[in-house]
PDB file of C-alpha atoms in Angstrom:
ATOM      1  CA  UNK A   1      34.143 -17.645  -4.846  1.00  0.00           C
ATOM      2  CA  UNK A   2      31.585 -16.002  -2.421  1.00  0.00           C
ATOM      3  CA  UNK A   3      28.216 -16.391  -2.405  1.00  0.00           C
ATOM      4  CA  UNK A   4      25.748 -13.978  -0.981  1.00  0.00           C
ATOM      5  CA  UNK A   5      22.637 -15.552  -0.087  1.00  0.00           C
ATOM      6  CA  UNK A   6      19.802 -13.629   1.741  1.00  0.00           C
ATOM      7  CA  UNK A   7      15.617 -13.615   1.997  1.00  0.00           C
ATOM      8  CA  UNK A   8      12.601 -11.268   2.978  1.00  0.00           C
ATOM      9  CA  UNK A   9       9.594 -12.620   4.250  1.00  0.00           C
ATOM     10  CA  UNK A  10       6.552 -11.147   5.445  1.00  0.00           C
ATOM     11  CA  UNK A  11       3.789 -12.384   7.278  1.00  0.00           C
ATOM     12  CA  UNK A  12       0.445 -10.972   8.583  1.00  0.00           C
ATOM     13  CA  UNK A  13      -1.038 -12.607  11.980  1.00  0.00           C
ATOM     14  CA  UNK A  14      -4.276 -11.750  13.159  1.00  0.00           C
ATOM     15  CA  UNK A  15      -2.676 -12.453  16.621  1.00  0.00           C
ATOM     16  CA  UNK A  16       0.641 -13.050  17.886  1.00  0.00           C
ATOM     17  CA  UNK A  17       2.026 -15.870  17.099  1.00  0.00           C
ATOM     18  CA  UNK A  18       4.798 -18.088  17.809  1.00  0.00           C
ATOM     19  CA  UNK A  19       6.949 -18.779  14.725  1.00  0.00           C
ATOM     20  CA  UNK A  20       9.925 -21.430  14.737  1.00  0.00           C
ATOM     21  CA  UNK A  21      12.103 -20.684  11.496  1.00  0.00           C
ATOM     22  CA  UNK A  22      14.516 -22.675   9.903  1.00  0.00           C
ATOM     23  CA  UNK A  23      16.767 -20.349   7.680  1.00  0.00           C
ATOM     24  CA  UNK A  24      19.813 -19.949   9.303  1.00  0.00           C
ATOM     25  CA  UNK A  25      23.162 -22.075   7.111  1.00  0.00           C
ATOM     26  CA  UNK A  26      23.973 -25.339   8.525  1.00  0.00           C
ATOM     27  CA  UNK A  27      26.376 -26.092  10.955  1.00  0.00           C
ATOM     28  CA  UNK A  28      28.286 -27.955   8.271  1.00  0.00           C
ATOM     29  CA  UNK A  29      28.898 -24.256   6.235  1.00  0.00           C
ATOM     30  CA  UNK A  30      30.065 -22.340   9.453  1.00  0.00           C
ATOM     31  CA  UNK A  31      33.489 -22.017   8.596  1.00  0.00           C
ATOM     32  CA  UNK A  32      32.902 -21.218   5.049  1.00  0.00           C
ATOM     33  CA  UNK A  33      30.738 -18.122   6.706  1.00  0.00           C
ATOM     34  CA  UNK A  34      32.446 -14.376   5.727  1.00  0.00           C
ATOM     35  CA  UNK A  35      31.595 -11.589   8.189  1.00  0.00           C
ATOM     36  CA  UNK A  36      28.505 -12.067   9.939  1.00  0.00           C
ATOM     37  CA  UNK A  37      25.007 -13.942   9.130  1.00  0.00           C
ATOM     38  CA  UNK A  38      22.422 -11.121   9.891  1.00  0.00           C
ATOM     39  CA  UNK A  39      19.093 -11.562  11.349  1.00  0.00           C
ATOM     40  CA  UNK A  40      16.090  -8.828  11.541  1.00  0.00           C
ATOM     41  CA  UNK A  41      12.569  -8.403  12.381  1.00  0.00           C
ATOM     42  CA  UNK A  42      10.315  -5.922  11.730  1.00  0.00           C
ATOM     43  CA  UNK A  43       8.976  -5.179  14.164  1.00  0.00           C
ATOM     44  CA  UNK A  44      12.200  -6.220  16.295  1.00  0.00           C
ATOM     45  CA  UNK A  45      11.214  -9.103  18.332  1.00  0.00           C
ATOM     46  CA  UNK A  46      13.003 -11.324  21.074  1.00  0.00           C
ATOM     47  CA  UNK A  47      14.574 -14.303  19.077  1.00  0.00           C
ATOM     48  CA  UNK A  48      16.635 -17.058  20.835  1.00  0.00           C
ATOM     49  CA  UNK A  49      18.536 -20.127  18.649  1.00  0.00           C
ATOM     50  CA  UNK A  50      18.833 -23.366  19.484  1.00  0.00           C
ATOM     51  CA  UNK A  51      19.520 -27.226  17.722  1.00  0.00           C
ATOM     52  CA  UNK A  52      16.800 -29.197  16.488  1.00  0.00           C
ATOM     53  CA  UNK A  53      16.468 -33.217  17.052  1.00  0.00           C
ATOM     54  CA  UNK A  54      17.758 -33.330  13.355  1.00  0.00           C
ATOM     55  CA  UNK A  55      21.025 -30.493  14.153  1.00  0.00           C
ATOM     56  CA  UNK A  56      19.485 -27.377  12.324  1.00  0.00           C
ATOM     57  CA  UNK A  57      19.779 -24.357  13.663  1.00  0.00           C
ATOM     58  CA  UNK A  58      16.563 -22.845  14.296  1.00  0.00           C
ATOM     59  CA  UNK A  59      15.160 -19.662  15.573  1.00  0.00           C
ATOM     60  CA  UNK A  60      12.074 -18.747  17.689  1.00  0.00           C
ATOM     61  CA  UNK A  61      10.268 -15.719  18.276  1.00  0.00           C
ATOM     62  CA  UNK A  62       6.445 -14.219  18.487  1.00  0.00           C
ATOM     63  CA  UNK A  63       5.584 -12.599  15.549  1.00  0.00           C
ATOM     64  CA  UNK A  64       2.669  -9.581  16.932  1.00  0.00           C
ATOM     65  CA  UNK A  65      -0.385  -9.038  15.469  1.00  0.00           C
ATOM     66  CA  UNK A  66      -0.389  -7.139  11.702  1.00  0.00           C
ATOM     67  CA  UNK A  67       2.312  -7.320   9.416  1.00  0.00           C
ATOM     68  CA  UNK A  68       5.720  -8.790  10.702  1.00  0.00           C
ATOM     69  CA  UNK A  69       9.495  -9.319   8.636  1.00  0.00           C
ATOM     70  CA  UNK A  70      11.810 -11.676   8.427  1.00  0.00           C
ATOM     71  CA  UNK A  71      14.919 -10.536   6.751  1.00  0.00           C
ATOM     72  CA  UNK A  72      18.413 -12.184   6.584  1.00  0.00           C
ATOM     73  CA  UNK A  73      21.604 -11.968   4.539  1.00  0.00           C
ATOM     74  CA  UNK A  74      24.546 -14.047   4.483  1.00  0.00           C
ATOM     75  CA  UNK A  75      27.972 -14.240   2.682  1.00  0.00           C
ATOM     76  CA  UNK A  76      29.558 -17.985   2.214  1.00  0.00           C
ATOM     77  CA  UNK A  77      32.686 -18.505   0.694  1.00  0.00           C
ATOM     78  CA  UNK A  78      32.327 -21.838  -1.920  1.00  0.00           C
ATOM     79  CA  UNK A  79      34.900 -23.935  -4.213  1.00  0.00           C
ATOM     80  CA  UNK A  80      33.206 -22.182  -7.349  1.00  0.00           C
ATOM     81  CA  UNK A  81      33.601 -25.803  -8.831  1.00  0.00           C
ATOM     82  CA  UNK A  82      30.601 -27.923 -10.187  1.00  0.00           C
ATOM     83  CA  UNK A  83      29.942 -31.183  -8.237  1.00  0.00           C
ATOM     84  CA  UNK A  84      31.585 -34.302  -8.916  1.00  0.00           C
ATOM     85  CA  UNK A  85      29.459 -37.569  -9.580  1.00  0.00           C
ATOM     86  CA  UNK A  86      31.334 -40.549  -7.096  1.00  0.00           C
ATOM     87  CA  UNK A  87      30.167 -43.133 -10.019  1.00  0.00           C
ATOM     88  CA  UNK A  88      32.655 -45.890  -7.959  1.00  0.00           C
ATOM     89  CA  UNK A  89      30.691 -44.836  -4.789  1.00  0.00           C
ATOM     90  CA  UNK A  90      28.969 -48.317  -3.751  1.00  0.00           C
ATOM     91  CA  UNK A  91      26.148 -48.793  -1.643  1.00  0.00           C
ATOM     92  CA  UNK A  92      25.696 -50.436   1.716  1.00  0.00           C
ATOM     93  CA  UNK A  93      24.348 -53.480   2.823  1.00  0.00           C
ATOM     94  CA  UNK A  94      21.820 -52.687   5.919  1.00  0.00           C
ATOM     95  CA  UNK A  95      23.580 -54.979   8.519  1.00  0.00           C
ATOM     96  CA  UNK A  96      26.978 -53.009   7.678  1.00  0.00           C
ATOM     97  CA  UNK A  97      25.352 -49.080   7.772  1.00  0.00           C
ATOM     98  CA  UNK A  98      26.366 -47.130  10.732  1.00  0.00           C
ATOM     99  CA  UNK A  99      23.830 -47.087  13.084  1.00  0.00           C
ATOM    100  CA  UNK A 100      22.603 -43.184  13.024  1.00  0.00           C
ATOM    101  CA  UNK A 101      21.427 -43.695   9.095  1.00  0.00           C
ATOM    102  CA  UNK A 102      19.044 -46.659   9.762  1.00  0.00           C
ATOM    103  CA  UNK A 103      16.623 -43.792  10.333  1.00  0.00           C
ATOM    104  CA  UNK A 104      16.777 -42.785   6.986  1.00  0.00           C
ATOM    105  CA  UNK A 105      15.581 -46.099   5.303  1.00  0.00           C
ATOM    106  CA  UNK A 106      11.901 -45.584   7.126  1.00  0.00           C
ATOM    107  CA  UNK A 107       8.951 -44.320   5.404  1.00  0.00           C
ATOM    108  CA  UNK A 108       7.427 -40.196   6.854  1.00  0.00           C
ATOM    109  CA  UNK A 109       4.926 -38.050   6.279  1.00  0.00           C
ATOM    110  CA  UNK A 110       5.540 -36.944   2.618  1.00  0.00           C
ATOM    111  CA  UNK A 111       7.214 -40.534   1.491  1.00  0.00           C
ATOM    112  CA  UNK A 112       5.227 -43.727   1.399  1.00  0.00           C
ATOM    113  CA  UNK A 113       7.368 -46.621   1.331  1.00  0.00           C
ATOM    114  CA  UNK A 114       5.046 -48.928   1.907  1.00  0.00           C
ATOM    115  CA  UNK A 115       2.787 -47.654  -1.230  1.00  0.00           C
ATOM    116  CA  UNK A 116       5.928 -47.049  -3.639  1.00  0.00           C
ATOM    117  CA  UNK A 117       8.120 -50.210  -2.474  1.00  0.00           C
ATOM    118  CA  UNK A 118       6.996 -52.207  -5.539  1.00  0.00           C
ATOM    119  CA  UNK A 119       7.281 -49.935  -7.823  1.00  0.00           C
ATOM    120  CA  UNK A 120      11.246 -48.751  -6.887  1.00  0.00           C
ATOM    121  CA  UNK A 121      11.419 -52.285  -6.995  1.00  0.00           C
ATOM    122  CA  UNK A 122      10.045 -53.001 -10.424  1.00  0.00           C
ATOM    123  CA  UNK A 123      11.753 -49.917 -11.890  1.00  0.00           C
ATOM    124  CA  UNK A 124      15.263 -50.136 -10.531  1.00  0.00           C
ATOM    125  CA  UNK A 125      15.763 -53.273  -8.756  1.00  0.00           C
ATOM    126  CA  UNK A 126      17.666 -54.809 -11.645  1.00  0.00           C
ATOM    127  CA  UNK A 127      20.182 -52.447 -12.071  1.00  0.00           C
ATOM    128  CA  UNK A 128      23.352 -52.719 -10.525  1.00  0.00           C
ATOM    129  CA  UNK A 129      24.062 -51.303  -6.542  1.00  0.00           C
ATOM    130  CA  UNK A 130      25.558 -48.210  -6.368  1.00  0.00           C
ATOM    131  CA  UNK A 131      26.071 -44.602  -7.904  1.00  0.00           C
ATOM    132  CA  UNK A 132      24.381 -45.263 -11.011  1.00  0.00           C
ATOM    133  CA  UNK A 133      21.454 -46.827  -9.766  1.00  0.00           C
ATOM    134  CA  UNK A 134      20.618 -43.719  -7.497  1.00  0.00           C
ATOM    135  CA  UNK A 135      21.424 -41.240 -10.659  1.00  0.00           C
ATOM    136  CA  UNK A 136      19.152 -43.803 -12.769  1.00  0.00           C
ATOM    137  CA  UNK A 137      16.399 -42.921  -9.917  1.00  0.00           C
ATOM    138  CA  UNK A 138      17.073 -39.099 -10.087  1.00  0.00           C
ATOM    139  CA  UNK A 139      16.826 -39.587 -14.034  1.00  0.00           C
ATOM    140  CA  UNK A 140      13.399 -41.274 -14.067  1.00  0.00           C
ATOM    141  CA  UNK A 141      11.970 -38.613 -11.263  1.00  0.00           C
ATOM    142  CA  UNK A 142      13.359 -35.670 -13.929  1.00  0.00           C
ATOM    143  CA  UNK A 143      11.439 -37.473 -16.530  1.00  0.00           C
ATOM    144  CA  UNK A 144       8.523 -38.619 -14.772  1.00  0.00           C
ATOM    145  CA  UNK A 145       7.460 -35.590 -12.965  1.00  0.00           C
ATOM    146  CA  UNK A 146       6.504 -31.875 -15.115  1.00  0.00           C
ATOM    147  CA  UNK A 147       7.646 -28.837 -12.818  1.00  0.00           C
ATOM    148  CA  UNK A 148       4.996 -26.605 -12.413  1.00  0.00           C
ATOM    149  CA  UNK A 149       4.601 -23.714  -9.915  1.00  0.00           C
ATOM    150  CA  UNK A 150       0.858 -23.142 -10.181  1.00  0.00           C
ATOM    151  CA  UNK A 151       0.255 -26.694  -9.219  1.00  0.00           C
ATOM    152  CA  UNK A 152       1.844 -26.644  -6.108  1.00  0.00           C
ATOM    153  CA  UNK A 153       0.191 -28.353  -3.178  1.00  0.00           C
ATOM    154  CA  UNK A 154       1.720 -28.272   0.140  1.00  0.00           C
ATOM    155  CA  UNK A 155       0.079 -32.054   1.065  1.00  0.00           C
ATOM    156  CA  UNK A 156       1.383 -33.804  -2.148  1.00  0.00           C
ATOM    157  CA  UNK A 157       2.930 -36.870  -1.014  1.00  0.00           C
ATOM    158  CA  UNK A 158       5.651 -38.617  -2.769  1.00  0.00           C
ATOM    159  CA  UNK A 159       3.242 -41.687  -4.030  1.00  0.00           C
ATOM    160  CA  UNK A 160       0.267 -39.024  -5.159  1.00  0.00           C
ATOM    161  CA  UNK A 161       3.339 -36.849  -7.261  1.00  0.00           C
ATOM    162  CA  UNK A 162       4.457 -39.828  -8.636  1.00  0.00           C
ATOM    163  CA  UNK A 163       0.219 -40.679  -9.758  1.00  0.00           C
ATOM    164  CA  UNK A 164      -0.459 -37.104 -10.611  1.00  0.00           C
ATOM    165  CA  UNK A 165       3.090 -36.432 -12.327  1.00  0.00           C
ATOM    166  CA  UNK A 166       3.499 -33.101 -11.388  1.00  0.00           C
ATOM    167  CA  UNK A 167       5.104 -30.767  -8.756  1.00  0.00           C
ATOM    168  CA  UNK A 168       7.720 -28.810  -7.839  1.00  0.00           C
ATOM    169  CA  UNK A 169      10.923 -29.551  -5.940  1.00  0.00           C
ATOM    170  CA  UNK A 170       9.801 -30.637  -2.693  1.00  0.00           C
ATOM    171  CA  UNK A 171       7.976 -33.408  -4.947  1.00  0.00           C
ATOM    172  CA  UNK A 172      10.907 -34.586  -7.152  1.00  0.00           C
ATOM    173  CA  UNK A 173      13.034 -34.641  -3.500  1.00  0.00           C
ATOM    174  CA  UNK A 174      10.043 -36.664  -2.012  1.00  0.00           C
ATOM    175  CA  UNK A 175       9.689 -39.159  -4.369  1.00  0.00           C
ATOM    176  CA  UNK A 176      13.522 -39.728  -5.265  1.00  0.00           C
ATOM    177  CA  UNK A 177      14.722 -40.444  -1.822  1.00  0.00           C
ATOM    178  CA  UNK A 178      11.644 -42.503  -1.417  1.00  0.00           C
ATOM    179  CA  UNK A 179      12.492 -44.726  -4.096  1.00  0.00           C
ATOM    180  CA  UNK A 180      16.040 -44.785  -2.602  1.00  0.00           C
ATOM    181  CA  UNK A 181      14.412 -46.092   0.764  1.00  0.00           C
ATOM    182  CA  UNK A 182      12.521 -48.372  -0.576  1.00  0.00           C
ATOM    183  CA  UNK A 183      15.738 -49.734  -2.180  1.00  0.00           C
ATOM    184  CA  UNK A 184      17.757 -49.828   1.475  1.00  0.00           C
ATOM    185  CA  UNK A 185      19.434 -46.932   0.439  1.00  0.00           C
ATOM    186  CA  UNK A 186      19.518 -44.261   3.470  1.00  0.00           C
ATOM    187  CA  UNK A 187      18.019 -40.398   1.940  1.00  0.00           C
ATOM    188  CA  UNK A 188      17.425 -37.699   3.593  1.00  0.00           C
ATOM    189  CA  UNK A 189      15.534 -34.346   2.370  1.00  0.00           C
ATOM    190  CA  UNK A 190      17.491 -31.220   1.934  1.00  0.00           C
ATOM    191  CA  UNK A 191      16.136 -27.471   1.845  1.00  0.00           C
ATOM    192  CA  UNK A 192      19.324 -24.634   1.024  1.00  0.00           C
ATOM    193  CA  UNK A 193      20.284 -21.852  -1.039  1.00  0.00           C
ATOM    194  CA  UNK A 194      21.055 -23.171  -4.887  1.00  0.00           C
ATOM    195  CA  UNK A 195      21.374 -20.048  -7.087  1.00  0.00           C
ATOM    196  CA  UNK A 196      21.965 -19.649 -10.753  1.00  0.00           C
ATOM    197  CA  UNK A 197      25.661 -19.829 -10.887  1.00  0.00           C
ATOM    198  CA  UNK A 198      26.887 -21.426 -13.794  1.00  0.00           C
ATOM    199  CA  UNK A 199      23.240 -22.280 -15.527  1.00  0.00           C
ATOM    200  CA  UNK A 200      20.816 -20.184 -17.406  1.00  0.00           C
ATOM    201  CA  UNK A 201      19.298 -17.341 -15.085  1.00  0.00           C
ATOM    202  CA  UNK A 202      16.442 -19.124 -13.052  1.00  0.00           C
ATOM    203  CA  UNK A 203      13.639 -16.099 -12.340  1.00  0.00           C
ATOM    204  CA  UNK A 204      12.077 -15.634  -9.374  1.00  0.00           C
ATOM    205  CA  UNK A 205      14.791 -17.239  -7.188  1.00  0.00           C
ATOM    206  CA  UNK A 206      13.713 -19.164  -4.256  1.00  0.00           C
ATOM    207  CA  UNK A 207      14.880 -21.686  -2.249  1.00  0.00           C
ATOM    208  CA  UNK A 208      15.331 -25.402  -3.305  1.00  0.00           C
ATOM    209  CA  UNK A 209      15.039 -28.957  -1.728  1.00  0.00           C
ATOM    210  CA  UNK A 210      17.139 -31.978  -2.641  1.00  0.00           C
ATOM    211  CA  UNK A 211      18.192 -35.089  -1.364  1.00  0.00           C
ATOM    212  CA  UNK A 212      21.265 -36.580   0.184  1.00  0.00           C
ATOM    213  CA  UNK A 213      22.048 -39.992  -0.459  1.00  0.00           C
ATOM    214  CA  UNK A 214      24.398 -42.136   1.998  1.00  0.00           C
ATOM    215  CA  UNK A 215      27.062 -44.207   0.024  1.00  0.00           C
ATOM    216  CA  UNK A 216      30.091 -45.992   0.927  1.00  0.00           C
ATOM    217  CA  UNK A 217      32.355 -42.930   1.034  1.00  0.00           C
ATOM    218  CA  UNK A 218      29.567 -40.943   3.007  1.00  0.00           C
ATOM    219  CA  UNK A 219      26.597 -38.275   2.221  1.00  0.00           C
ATOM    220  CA  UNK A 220      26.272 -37.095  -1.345  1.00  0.00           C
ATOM    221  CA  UNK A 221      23.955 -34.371  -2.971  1.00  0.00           C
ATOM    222  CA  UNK A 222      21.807 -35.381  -5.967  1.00  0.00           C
ATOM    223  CA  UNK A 223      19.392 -32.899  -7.251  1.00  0.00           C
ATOM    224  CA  UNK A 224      16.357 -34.799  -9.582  1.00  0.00           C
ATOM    225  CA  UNK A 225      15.033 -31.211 -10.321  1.00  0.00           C
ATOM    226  CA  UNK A 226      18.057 -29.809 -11.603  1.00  0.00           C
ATOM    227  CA  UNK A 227      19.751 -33.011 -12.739  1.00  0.00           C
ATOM    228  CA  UNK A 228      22.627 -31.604 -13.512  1.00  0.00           C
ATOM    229  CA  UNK A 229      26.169 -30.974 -11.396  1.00  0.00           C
ATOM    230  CA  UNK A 230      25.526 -27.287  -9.677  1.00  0.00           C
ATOM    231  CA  UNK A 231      28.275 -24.799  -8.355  1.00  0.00           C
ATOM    232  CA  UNK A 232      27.282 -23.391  -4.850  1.00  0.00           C
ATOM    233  CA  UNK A 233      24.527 -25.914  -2.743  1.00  0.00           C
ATOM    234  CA  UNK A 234      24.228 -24.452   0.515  1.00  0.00           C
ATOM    235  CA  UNK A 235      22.758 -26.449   3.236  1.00  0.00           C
ATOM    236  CA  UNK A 236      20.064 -24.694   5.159  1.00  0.00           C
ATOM    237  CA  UNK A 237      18.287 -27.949   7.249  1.00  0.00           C
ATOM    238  CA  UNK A 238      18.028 -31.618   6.740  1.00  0.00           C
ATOM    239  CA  UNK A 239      14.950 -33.875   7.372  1.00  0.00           C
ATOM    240  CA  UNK A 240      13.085 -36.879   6.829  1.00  0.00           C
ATOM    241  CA  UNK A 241      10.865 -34.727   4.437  1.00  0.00           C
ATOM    242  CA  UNK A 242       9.841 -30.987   3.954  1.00  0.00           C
ATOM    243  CA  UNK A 243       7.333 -31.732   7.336  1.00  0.00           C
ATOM    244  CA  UNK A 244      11.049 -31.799   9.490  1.00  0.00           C
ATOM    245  CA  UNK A 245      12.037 -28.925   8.065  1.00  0.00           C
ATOM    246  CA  UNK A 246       9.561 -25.967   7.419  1.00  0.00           C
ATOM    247  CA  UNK A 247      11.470 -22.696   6.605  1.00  0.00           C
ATOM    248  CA  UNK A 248       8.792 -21.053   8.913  1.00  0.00           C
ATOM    249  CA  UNK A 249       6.724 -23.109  11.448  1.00  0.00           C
ATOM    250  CA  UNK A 250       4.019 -21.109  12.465  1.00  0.00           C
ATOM    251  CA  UNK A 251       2.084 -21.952  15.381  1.00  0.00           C
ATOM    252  CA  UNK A 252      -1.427 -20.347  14.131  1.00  0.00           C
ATOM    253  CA  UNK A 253      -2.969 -18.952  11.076  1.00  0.00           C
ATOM    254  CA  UNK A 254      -0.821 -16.055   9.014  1.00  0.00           C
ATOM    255  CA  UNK A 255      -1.256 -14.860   5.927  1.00  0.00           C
ATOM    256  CA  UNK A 256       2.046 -14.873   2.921  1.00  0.00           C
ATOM    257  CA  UNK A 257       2.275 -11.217   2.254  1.00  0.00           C
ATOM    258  CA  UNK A 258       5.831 -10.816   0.763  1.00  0.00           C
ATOM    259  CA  UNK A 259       8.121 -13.438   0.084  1.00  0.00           C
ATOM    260  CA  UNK A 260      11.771 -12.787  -1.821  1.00  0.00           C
ATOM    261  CA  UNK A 261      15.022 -14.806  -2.126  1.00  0.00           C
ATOM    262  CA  UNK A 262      18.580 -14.192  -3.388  1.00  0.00           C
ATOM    263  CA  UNK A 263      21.629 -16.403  -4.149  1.00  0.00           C
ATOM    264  CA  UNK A 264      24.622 -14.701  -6.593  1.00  0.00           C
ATOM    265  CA  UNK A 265      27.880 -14.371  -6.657  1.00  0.00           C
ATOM    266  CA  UNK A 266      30.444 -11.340  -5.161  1.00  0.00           C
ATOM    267  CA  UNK A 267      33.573  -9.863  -5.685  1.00  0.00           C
ATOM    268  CA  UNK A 268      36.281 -11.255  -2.771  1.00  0.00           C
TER     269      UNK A 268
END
């Protein structure tokens, strides 16, 4: 199957302003990329690409003063299969994790470990290692937490979501791979593409965070805002939370003028 995946984003600066923007697909979809993965400003601008410290690919430009674009479109060829849940996928013991994903047991910005440790604890310490335990985690978050647009809040940390039992899916990522940290269990926070393939029409489209959780067979995807298997995840960036991986850094005040996403399938 392909997937065509773009966005349109204005902004409105009252100077100009440097902008870093992460909304390019991962490294880990480049292959699965058909034709090329466009990139426009309006007003055109000078843009240069490089890595980040966490291997997204960003880009950075100046956005000028007044009213500026951001417009991108991509087509990525996918499976077209749901995902599969690894239930025999075990977890592993700190002293035996390879080195690079001791990083991702440590508390950040958005997810208090040291406020919600007793609580993963009391919740989900007794259940058995493994698969299950992390989709009992993602269960409780989908349960625990109402979505709600209009009660957004760009601060909401993971412990003041799980208090105020509300948010929307930065919040259910936040607190889910929190309560996997706090367990030893290495998460990491995922922003992407995830359309409506397969599920009932989801209106207005936007992007969507989840979490990757590190088993004994590797990384795995689990989604506690969808909670369900999903055809067609694609991986924009990865981070310790959403404050690793803004879609646009902006360094100074702009205003959110326009903002429009799209994810569906097309003909081969």
């Amino acid at each position: 199957m392909l997937i065509r995946c773009g966005y349109e984003i204005t902004l409105r600066c009252e100077e100009p302003t440097a902008l870093v923007c992460l909304l390019s697909v991962h490294p880990d979809r480049m292959a699965d990329i058909r034709g090329p993965e466009t990139f426009s400003t309006d007003p055109e601008v000078v843009t240069s690409g490089f890595i980040d410290p966490f291997g997204n690919r960003a880009l950075r430009m100046v956005a000028p003063a007044g009213a500026f674009t951001i417009t991108g479109n991509v087509t990525v060829a996918d499976s077209g299969a749901p995902e599969v849940a690894h239930r025999q996928a075990r977890e592993v013991l700190v002293p035996d994790l390879p080195a690079d994903c001791l990083g991702w047991l440590s508390g950040s910005r958005y997810c208090e470990t040291d406020r919600l440790s007793q609580t993963a604890w009391d919740l989900f310490g007794h259940l058995p290692p493994g698969w299950d335990r992390v989709q009992a985690i993602c269960d409780f978050v989908h349960e625990h937490l109402h979505f709600d647009y209009l009660q957004a809040r760009a601060t909401r940390t993971a412990f003041e979501a799980y208090e105020e039992r509300v948010g929307v899916c930065r919040d259910f990522a936040h607190l889910a791979l929190t309560f996997c940290r706090c367990l030893n269990i290495p998460a990491r926070y995922v922003n992407g593409h995830l359309g409506d393939i397969g599920v009932p029409v989801v209106d207005p489209m936007d992007f969507s965070a989840w979490i990757e959780v590190f088993l004994d067979d590797g990384w795995h995807a689990f989604d506690p805002r969808n909670n369900r298997p999903r055809i067609g995840r694609i991986v924009i960036a990865r981070g310790r939370d959403a404050a690793d991986v803004p879609l646009v850094n902006s360094f100074g005040p702009h205003i959110l003028d326009a903002f429009n996403v799209w994810t569906h399938e097309v003909a081969s």
